[in-house]
Amino acid sequence: MTQIQWEQLEATVAEMTELEKQRLESLLHRSDLAPAKTGRDPIIGLFADEPELIEFVIQQTYLARETHPFRTGE
């Protein structure tokens, strides 16, 4: 979250009534809103069900690094 977004959020909360603030606080503490633990690797994310695509991307990445290294040693 950027500083501007944070300031906008703070301004919005400052304008809320006490009842709205209490409701927001109760929503923030609800455990059913927490992200589910799926046991999946967060790096793979949405591609977890696409192993062929991940394999292709990794192969292309290695190929690109072999043909165009980050450092040339010059």
PDB file of N, CA and C in Angstrom, residues 1 3-16 24:
ATOM      1  N   MET A   1       0.853  -1.171   0.000  1.00  0.00           N
ATOM      2  CA  MET A   1       0.000   0.000   0.000  1.00  0.00           C
ATOM      3  C   MET A   1       0.899   1.234   0.000  1.00  0.00           C
ATOM      4  N   GLN A   3       1.858   5.336   0.360  1.00  0.00           N
ATOM      5  CA  GLN A   3       1.602   6.345   1.386  1.00  0.00           C
ATOM      6  C   GLN A   3       0.302   7.091   1.105  1.00  0.00           C
ATOM      7  N   ILE A   4       0.051   7.395  -0.152  1.00  0.00           N
ATOM      8  CA  ILE A   4      -1.178   8.116  -0.521  1.00  0.00           C
ATOM      9  C   ILE A   4      -2.403   7.252  -0.233  1.00  0.00           C
ATOM     10  N   GLN A   5      -2.332   5.975  -0.571  1.00  0.00           N
ATOM     11  CA  GLN A   5      -3.451   5.069  -0.299  1.00  0.00           C
ATOM     12  C   GLN A   5      -3.695   4.969   1.207  1.00  0.00           C
ATOM     13  N   TRP A   6      -2.613   4.902   1.974  1.00  0.00           N
ATOM     14  CA  TRP A   6      -2.747   4.825   3.428  1.00  0.00           C
ATOM     15  C   TRP A   6      -3.418   6.092   3.973  1.00  0.00           C
ATOM     16  N   GLU A   7      -3.009   7.245   3.475  1.00  0.00           N
ATOM     17  CA  GLU A   7      -3.602   8.506   3.929  1.00  0.00           C
ATOM     18  C   GLU A   7      -5.079   8.590   3.554  1.00  0.00           C
ATOM     19  N   GLN A   8      -5.438   8.092   2.373  1.00  0.00           N
ATOM     20  CA  GLN A   8      -6.842   8.071   1.966  1.00  0.00           C
ATOM     21  C   GLN A   8      -7.655   7.149   2.867  1.00  0.00           C
ATOM     22  N   LEU A   9      -7.074   6.016   3.222  1.00  0.00           N
ATOM     23  CA  LEU A   9      -7.746   5.090   4.121  1.00  0.00           C
ATOM     24  C   LEU A   9      -7.956   5.720   5.487  1.00  0.00           C
ATOM     25  N   GLU A  10      -6.920   6.373   6.001  1.00  0.00           N
ATOM     26  CA  GLU A  10      -7.039   7.038   7.300  1.00  0.00           C
ATOM     27  C   GLU A  10      -8.120   8.115   7.266  1.00  0.00           C
ATOM     28  N   ALA A  11      -8.179   8.878   6.185  1.00  0.00           N
ATOM     29  CA  ALA A  11      -9.191   9.931   6.063  1.00  0.00           C
ATOM     30  C   ALA A  11     -10.591   9.331   6.015  1.00  0.00           C
ATOM     31  N   THR A  12     -10.732   8.224   5.315  1.00  0.00           N
ATOM     32  CA  THR A  12     -12.036   7.561   5.236  1.00  0.00           C
ATOM     33  C   THR A  12     -12.473   7.065   6.603  1.00  0.00           C
ATOM     34  N   VAL A  13     -11.562   6.442   7.326  1.00  0.00           N
ATOM     35  CA  VAL A  13     -11.895   5.936   8.659  1.00  0.00           C
ATOM     36  C   VAL A  13     -12.226   7.096   9.599  1.00  0.00           C
ATOM     37  N   ALA A  14     -11.526   8.206   9.464  1.00  0.00           N
ATOM     38  CA  ALA A  14     -11.783   9.366  10.324  1.00  0.00           C
ATOM     39  C   ALA A  14     -13.194   9.906  10.118  1.00  0.00           C
ATOM     40  N   GLU A  15     -13.748   9.737   8.931  1.00  0.00           N
ATOM     41  CA  GLU A  15     -15.091  10.240   8.624  1.00  0.00           C
ATOM     42  C   GLU A  15     -16.191   9.270   9.046  1.00  0.00           C
ATOM     43  N   MET A  16     -15.816   8.057   9.454  1.00  0.00           N
ATOM     44  CA  MET A  16     -16.803   7.051   9.817  1.00  0.00           C
ATOM     45  C   MET A  16     -17.415   7.336  11.180  1.00  0.00           C
ATOM     46  N   LEU A  24     -16.427  -2.257  11.337  1.00  0.00           N
ATOM     47  CA  LEU A  24     -15.184  -2.505  10.613  1.00  0.00           C
ATOM     48  C   LEU A  24     -14.213  -3.312  11.468  1.00  0.00           C
TER      49      LEU A  24
END
